[in-house]
mmCIF file of C-alpha atoms in Angstrom:
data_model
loop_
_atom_site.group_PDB
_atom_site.id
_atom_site.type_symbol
_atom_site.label_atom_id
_atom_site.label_comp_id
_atom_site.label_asym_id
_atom_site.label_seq_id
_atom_site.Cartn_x
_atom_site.Cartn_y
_atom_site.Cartn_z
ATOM 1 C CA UNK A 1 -18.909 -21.749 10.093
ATOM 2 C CA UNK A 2 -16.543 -19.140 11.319
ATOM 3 C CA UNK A 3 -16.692 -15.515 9.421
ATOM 4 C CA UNK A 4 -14.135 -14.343 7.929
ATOM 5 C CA UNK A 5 -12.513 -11.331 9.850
ATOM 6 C CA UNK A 6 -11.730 -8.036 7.830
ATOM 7 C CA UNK A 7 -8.851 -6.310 6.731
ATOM 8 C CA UNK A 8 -7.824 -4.176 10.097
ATOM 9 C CA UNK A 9 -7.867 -0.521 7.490
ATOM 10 C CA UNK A 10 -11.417 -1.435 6.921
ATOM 11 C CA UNK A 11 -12.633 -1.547 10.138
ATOM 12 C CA UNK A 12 -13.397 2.081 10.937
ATOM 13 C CA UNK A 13 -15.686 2.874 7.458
ATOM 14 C CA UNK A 14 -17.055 -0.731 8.406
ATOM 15 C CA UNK A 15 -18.261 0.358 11.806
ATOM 16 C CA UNK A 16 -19.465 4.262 10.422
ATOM 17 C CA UNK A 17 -21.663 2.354 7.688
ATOM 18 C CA UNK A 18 -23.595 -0.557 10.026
ATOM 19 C CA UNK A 19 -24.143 2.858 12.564
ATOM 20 C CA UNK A 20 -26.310 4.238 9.796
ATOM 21 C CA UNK A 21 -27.786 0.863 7.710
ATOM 22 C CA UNK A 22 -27.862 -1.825 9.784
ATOM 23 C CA UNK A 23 -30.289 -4.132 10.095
ATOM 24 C CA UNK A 24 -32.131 -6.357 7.210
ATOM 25 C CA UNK A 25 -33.768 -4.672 3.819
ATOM 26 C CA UNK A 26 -37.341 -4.538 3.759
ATOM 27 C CA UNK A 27 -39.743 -2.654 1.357
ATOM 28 C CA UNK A 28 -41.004 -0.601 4.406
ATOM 29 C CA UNK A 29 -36.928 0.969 4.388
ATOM 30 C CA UNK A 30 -36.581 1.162 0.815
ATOM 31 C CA UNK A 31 -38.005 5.226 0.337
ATOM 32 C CA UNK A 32 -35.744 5.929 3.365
ATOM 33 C CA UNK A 33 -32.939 4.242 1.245
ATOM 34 C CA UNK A 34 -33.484 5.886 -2.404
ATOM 35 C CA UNK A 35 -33.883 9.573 -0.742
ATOM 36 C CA UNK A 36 -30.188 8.763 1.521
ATOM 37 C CA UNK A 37 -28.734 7.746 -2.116
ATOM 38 C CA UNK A 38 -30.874 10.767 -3.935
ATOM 39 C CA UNK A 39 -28.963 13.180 -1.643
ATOM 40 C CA UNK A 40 -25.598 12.299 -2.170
ATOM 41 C CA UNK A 41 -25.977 12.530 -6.531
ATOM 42 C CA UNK A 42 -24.051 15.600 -7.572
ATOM 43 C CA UNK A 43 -25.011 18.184 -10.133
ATOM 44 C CA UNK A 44 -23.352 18.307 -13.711
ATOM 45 C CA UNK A 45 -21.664 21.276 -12.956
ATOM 46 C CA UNK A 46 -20.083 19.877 -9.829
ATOM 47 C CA UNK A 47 -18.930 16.659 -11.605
ATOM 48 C CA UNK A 48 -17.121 18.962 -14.302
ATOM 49 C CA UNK A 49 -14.929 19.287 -11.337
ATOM 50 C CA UNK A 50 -13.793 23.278 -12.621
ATOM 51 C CA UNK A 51 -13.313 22.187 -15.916
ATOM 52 C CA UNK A 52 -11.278 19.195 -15.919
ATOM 53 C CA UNK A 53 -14.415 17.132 -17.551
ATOM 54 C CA UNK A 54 -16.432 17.562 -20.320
ATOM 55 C CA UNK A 55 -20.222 16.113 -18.908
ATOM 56 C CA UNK A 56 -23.416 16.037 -20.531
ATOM 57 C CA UNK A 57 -26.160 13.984 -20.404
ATOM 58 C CA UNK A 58 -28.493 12.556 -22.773
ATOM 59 C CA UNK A 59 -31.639 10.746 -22.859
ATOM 60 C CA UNK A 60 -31.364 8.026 -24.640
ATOM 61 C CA UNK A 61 -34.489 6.255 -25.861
ATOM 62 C CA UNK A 62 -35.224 2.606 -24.254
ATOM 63 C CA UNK A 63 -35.133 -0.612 -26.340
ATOM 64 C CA UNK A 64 -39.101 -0.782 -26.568
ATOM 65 C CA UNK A 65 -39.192 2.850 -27.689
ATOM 66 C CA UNK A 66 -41.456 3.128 -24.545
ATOM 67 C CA UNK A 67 -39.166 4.640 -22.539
ATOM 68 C CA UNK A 68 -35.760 6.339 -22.061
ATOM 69 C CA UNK A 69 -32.810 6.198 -19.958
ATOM 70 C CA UNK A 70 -30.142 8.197 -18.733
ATOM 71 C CA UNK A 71 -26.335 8.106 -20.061
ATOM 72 C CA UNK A 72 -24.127 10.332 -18.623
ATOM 73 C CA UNK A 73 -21.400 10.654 -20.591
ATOM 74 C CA UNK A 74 -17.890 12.474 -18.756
ATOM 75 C CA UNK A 75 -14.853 12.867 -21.159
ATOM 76 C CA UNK A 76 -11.363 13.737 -19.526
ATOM 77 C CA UNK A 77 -11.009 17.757 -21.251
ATOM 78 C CA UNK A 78 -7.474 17.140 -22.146
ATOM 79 C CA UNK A 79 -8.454 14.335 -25.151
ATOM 80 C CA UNK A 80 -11.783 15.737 -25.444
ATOM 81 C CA UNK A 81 -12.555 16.614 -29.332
ATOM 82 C CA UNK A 82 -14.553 15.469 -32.420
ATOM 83 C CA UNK A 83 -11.487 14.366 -33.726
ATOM 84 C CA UNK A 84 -10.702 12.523 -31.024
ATOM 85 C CA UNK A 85 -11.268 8.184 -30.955
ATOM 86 C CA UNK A 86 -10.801 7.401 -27.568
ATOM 87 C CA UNK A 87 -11.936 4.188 -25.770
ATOM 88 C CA UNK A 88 -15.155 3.956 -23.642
ATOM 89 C CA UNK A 89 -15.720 2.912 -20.107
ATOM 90 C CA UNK A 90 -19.196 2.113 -19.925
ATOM 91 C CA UNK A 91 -20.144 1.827 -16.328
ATOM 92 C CA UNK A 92 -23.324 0.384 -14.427
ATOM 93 C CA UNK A 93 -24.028 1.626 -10.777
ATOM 94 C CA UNK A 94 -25.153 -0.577 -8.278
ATOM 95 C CA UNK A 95 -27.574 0.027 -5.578
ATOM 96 C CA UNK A 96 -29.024 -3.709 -4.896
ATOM 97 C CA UNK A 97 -31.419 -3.158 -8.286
ATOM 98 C CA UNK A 98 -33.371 -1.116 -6.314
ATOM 99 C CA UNK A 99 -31.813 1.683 -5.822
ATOM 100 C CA UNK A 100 -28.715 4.436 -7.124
ATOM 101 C CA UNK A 101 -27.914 7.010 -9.777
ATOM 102 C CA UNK A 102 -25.940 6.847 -12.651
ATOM 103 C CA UNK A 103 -24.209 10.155 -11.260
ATOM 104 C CA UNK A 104 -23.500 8.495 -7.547
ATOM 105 C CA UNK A 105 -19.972 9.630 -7.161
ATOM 106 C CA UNK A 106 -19.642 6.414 -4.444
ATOM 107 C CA UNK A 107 -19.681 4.263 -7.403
ATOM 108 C CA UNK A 108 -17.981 6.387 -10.311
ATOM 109 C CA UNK A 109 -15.347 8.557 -8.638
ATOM 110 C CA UNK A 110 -12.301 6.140 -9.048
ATOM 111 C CA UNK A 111 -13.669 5.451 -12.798
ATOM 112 C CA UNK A 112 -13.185 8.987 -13.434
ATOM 113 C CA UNK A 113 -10.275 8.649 -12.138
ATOM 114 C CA UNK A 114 -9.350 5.745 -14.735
ATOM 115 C CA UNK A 115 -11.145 7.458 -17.946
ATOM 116 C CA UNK A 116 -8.682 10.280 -17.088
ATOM 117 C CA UNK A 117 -5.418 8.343 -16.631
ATOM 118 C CA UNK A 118 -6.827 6.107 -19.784
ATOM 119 C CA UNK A 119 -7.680 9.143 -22.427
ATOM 120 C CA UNK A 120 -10.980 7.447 -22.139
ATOM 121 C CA UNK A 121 -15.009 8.869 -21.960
ATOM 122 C CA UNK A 122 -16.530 7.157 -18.927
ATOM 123 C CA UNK A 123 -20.061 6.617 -19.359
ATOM 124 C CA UNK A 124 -22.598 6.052 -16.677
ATOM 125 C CA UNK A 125 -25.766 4.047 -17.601
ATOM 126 C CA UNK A 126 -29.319 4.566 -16.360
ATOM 127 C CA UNK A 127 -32.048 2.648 -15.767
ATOM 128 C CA UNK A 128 -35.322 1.623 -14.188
ATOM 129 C CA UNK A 129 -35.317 0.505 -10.824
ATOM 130 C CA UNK A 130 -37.174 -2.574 -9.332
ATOM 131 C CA UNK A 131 -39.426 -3.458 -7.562
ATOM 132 C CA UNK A 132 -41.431 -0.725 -10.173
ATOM 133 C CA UNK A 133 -39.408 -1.512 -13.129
ATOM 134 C CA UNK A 134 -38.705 -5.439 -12.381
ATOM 135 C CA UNK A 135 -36.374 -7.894 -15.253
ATOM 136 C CA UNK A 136 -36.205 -7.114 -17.612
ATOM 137 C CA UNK A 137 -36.274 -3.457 -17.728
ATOM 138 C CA UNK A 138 -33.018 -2.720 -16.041
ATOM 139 C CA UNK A 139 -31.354 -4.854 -19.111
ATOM 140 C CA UNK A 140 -33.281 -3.609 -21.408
ATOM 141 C CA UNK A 141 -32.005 0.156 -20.329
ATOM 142 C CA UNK A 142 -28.344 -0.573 -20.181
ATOM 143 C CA UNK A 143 -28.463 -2.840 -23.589
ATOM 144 C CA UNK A 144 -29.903 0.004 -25.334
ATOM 145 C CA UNK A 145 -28.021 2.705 -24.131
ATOM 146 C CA UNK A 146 -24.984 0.636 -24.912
ATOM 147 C CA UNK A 147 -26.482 -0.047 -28.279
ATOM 148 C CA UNK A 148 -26.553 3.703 -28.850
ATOM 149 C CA UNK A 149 -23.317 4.271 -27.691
ATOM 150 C CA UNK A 150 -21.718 2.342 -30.284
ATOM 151 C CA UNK A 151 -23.927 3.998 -32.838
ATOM 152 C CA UNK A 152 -23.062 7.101 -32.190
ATOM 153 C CA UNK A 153 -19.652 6.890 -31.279
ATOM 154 C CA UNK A 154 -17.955 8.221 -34.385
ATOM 155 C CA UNK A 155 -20.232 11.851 -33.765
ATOM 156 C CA UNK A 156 -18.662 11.655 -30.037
ATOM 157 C CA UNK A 157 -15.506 11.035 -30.724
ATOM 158 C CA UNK A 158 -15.307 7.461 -29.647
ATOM 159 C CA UNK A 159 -13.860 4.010 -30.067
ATOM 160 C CA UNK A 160 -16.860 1.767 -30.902
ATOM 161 C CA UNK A 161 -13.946 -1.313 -31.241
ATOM 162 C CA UNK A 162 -12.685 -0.325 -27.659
ATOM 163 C CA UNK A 163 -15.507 -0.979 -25.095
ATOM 164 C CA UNK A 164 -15.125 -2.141 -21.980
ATOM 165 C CA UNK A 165 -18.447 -2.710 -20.196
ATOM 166 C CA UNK A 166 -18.038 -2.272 -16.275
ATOM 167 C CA UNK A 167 -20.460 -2.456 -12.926
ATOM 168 C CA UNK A 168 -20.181 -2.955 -9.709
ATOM 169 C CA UNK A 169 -22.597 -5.595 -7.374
ATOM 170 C CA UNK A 170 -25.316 -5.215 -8.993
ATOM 171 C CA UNK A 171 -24.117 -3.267 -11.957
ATOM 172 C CA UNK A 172 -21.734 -5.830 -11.439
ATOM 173 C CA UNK A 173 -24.616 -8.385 -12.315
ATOM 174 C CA UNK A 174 -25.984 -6.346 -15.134
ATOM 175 C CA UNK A 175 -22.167 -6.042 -17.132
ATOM 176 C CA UNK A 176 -22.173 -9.213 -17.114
ATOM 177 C CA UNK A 177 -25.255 -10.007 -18.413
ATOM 178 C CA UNK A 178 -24.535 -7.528 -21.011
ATOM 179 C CA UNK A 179 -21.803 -8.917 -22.211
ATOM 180 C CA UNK A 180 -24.037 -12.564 -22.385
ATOM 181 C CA UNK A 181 -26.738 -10.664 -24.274
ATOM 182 C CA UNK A 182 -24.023 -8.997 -27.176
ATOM 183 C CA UNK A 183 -22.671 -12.424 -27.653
ATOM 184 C CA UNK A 184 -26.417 -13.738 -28.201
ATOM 185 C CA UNK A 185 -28.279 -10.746 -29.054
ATOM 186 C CA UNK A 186 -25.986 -8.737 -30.981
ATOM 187 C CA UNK A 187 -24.176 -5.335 -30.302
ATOM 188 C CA UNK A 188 -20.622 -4.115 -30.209
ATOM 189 C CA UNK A 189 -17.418 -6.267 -29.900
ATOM 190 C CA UNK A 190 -16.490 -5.297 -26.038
ATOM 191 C CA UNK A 191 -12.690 -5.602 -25.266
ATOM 192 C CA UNK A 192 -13.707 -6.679 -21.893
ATOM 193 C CA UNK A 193 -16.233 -6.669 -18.756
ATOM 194 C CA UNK A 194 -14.900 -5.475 -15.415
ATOM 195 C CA UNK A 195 -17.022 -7.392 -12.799
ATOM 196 C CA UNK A 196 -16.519 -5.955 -9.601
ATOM 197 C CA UNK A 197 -18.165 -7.488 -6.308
ATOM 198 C CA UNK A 198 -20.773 -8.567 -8.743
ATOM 199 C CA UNK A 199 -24.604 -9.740 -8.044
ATOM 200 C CA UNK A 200 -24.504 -12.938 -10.114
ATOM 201 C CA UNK A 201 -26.560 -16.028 -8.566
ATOM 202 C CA UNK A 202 -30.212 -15.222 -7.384
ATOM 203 C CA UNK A 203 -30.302 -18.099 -5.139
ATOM 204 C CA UNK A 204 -28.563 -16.461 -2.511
ATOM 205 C CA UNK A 205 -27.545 -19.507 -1.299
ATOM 206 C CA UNK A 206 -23.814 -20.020 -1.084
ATOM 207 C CA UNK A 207 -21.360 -20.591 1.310
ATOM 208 C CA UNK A 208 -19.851 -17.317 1.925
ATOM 209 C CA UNK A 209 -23.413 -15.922 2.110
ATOM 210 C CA UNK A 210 -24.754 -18.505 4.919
ATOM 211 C CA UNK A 211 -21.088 -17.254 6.400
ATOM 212 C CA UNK A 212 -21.272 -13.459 6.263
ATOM 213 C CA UNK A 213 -24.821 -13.265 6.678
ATOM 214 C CA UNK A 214 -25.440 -10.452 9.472
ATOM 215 C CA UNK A 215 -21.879 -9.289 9.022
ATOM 216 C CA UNK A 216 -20.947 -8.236 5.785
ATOM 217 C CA UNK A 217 -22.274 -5.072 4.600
ATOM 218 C CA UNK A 218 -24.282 -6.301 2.053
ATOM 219 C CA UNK A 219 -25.392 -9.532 3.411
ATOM 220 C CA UNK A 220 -28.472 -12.246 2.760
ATOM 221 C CA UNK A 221 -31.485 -10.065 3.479
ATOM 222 C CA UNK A 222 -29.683 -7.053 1.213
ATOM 223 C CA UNK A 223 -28.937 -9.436 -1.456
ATOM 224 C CA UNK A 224 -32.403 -11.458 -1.115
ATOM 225 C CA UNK A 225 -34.620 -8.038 -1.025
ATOM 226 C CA UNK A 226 -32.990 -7.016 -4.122
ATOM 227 C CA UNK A 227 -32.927 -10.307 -5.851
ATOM 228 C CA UNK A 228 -36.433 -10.537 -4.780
ATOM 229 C CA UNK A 229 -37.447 -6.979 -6.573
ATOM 230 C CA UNK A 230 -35.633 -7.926 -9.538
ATOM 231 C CA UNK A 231 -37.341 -11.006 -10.553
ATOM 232 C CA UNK A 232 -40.498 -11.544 -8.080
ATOM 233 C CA UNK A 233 -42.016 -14.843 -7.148
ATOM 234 C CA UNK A 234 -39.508 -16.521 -9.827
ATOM 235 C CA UNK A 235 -36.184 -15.350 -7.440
ATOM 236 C CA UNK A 236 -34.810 -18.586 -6.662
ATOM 237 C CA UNK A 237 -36.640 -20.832 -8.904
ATOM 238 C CA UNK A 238 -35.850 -22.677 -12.089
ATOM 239 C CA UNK A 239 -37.516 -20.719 -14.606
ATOM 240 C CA UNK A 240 -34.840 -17.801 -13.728
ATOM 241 C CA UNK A 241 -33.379 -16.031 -16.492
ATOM 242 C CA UNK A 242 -29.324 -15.966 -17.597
ATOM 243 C CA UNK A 243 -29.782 -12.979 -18.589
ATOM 244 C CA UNK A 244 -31.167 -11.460 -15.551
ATOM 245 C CA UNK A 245 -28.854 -13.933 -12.731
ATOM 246 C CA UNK A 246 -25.596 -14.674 -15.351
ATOM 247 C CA UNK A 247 -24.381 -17.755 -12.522
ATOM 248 C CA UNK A 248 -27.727 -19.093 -14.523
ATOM 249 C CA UNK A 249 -25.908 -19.471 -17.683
ATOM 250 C CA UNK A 250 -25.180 -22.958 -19.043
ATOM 251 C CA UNK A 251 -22.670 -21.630 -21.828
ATOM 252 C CA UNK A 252 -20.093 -18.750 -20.858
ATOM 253 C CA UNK A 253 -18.268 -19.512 -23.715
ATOM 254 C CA UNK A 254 -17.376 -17.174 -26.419
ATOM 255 C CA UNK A 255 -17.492 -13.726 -23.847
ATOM 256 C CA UNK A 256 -14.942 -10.734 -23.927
ATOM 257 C CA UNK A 257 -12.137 -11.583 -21.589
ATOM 258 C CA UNK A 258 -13.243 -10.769 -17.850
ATOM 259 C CA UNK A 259 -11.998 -8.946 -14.556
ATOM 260 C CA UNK A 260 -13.869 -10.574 -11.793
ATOM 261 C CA UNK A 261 -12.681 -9.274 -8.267
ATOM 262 C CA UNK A 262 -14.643 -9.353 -4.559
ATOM 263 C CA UNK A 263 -13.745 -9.812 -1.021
ATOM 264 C CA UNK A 264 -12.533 -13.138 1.043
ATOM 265 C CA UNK A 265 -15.562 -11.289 3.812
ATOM 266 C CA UNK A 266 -17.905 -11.214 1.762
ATOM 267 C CA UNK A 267 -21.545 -12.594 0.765
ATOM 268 C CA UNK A 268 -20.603 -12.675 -3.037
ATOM 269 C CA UNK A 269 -17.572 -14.383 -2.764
ATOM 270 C CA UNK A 270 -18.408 -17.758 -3.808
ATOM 271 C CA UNK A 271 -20.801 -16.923 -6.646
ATOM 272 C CA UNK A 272 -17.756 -14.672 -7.784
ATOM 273 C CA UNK A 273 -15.282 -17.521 -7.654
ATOM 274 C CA UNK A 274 -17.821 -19.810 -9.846
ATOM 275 C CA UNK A 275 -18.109 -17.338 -12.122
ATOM 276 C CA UNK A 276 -14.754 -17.050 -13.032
ATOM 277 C CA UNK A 277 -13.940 -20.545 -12.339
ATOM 278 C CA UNK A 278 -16.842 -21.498 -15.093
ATOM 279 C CA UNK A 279 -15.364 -19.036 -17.819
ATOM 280 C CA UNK A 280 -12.386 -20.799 -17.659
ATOM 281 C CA UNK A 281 -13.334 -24.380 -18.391
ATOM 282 C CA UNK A 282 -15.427 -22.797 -21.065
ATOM 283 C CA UNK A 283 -12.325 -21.873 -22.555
ATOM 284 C CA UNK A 284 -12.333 -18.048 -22.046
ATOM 285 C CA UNK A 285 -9.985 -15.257 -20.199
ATOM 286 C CA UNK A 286 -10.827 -14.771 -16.949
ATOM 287 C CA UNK A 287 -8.891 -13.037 -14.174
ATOM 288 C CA UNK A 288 -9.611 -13.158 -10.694
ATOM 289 C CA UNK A 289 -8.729 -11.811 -7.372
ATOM 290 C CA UNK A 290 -9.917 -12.413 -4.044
ATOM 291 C CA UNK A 291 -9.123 -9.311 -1.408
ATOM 292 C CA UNK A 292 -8.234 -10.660 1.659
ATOM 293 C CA UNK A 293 -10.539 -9.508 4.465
ATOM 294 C CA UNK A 294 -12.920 -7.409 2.163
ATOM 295 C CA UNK A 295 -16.016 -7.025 2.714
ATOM 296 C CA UNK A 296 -18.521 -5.819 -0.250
ATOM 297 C CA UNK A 297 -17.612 -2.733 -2.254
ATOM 298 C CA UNK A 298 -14.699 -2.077 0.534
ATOM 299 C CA UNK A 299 -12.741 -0.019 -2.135
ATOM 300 C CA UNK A 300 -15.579 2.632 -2.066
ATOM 301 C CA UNK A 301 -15.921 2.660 1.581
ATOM 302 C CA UNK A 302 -12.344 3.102 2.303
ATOM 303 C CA UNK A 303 -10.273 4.069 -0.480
ATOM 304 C CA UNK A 304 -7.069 5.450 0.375
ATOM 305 C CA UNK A 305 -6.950 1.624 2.732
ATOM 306 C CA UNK A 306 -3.847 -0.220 1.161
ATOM 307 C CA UNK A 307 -6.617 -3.013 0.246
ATOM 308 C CA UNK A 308 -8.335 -0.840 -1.923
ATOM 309 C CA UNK A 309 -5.675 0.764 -3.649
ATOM 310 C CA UNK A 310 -4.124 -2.862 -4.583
ATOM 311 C CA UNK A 311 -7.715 -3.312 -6.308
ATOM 312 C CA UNK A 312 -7.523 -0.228 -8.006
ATOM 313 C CA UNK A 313 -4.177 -0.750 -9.305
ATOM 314 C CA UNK A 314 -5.209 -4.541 -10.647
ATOM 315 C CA UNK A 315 -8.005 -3.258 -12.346
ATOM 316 C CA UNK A 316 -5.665 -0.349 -14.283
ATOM 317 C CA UNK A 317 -3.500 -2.751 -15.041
ATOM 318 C CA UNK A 318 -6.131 -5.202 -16.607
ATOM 319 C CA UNK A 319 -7.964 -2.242 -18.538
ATOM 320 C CA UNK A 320 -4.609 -1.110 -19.977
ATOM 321 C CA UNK A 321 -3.719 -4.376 -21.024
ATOM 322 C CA UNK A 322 -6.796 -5.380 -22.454
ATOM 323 C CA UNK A 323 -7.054 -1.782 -24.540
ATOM 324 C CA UNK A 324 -3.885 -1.962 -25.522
ATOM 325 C CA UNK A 325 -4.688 -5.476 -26.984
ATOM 326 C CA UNK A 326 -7.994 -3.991 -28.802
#
């Protein structure tokens, strides 16, 4: 099976990231790979960005009471206020499972970019990272802090009835399951879950993976290591979760209408696809794009490409449609 070639404006932040992380994942690379992601996680003070955000974060106890989390919580200054209800982006970083920072700006630079053009507070969930912390704690972080968001959004100023839950690959993964685990579990009503590149299917074992598989930048041993740390010897299995691999779930039914978008180059095409494919003939909202030539989180590596900002403007104009709907 022939791969899929990428978009030409892609090529050069393709061929600057496989100089510095190519090669498979292995536990032997993964303290090389936290302390390259620990360097690049900004201060508060430097995400403030002289002013123009509001930042604090809080700790924010976990859902056994055992331990906490991290929700850092940026509010655009101009709409800033007590008095103030303004919708909430509430955003999951990726990083495999195993790895990144809720403060990462690779992963929630253009959402500050959105909360700002929005009115909205963008906030950036925590939580425990696997192998250390395998399923469920990584759910059980991001359900409670977004349990505690929608508690306490009247004292910040927010929009409990405006939530959009958000992630990308495998925060991706864990929006998704999110939103599974509010429609089961209980929680707020989310307007919507903005699945981008999302991890979904643990069985690593689709198409487009078997066809970018040495190529894309987040390829079969990437996606296998941190399936792998997630959920252990059961990875792959039967006995695996919905809520920890969502492509599990038997019954997408009854979810907050979805944004699913990923790259034609990439290993989580297909499971992508699927995923919006199965919403539909459960009845639901699901819209979908496929970016020609992409490889994984291509927006991120180049942004000002013309690919990326097409992505960029898709998702704006989903989020303002679906918050104006709310």
């Amino acid at each position: 099976m022939a791969a899929i070639p990428f978009d030409a404006a892609l090529l050069d932040g393709y061929r600057a990231v496989r100089e510095t992380g190519a090669g498979p994942m292995s536990l032997e690379r993964l303290s090389s790979v936290r302390t390259e992601d620990a360097a690049e996680v900004p201060t508060l003070d430097e995400l403030r960005r002289g002013g123009q955000f509001e930042v604090t974060s809080v700790p924010v106890p976990g859902a056994s009471g055992a331990s906490e989390t991290e929700l850092l919580i940026c509010t655009p200054a101009a709409v800033a206020g007590p008095a103030a209800s303004r919708p909430v982006l509430y955003f999951v970083h990726g990083g495999g499972y195993f790895s990144g920072d809720p403060r990462h700006l690779f992963f929630i630079k253009p959402l500050l970019s959105e909360a700002e053009r929005l009115g909205a507070s963008l906030i950036s969930a925590g939580y425990r990272l696997a192998p250390e912390h395998p399923y469920p704690a990584p759910l059980d972080d991001v359900y409670a802090g977004l349990l505690w968001t929608a508690e306490h959004a009247a004292e910040l100023g927010l929009d409990a009835d405006r939530i959009v839950v958000a992630g990308t690959s495998a925060g991706g993964g864990l929006a998704a399951a999110l939103s599974l685990s509010v429609r089961d579990k209980g929680g707020p009503q989310l307007v919507g879950q903005l699945l981008m590149c999302p991890m979904l299917d643990d069985r690593n074992d689709t198409a487009s993976a078997h066809q970018m598989d040495g190529i894309d930048l987040w390829d079969r041993s990437w996606n296998g290591f941190g399936w792998t740390a997630l959920l252990g010897s059961a990875c792959g299995t039967p006995d695996v979760s919905p809520y920890a691999a969502p492509a599990r779930a038997t019954d997408l039914s009854g979810l907050p209408p979805a944004f699913i978008d990923v790259g034609s180059a990439e290993t989580l095409r297909d499971e992508a696809v699927a995923y919006a494919d199965r919403i539909w003939r459960a009845g639901g909202s699901a819209e979908l794009h496929v970016w020609s030539g992409g490889y994984h989180a291509f927006d991120l590596v180049v942004p000002d490409a013309a690919i990326s900002r097409a992505a960029w403007q898709a998702r704006r104009s989903w989020l303002e449609r679906v918050l104006a709907a709310a």
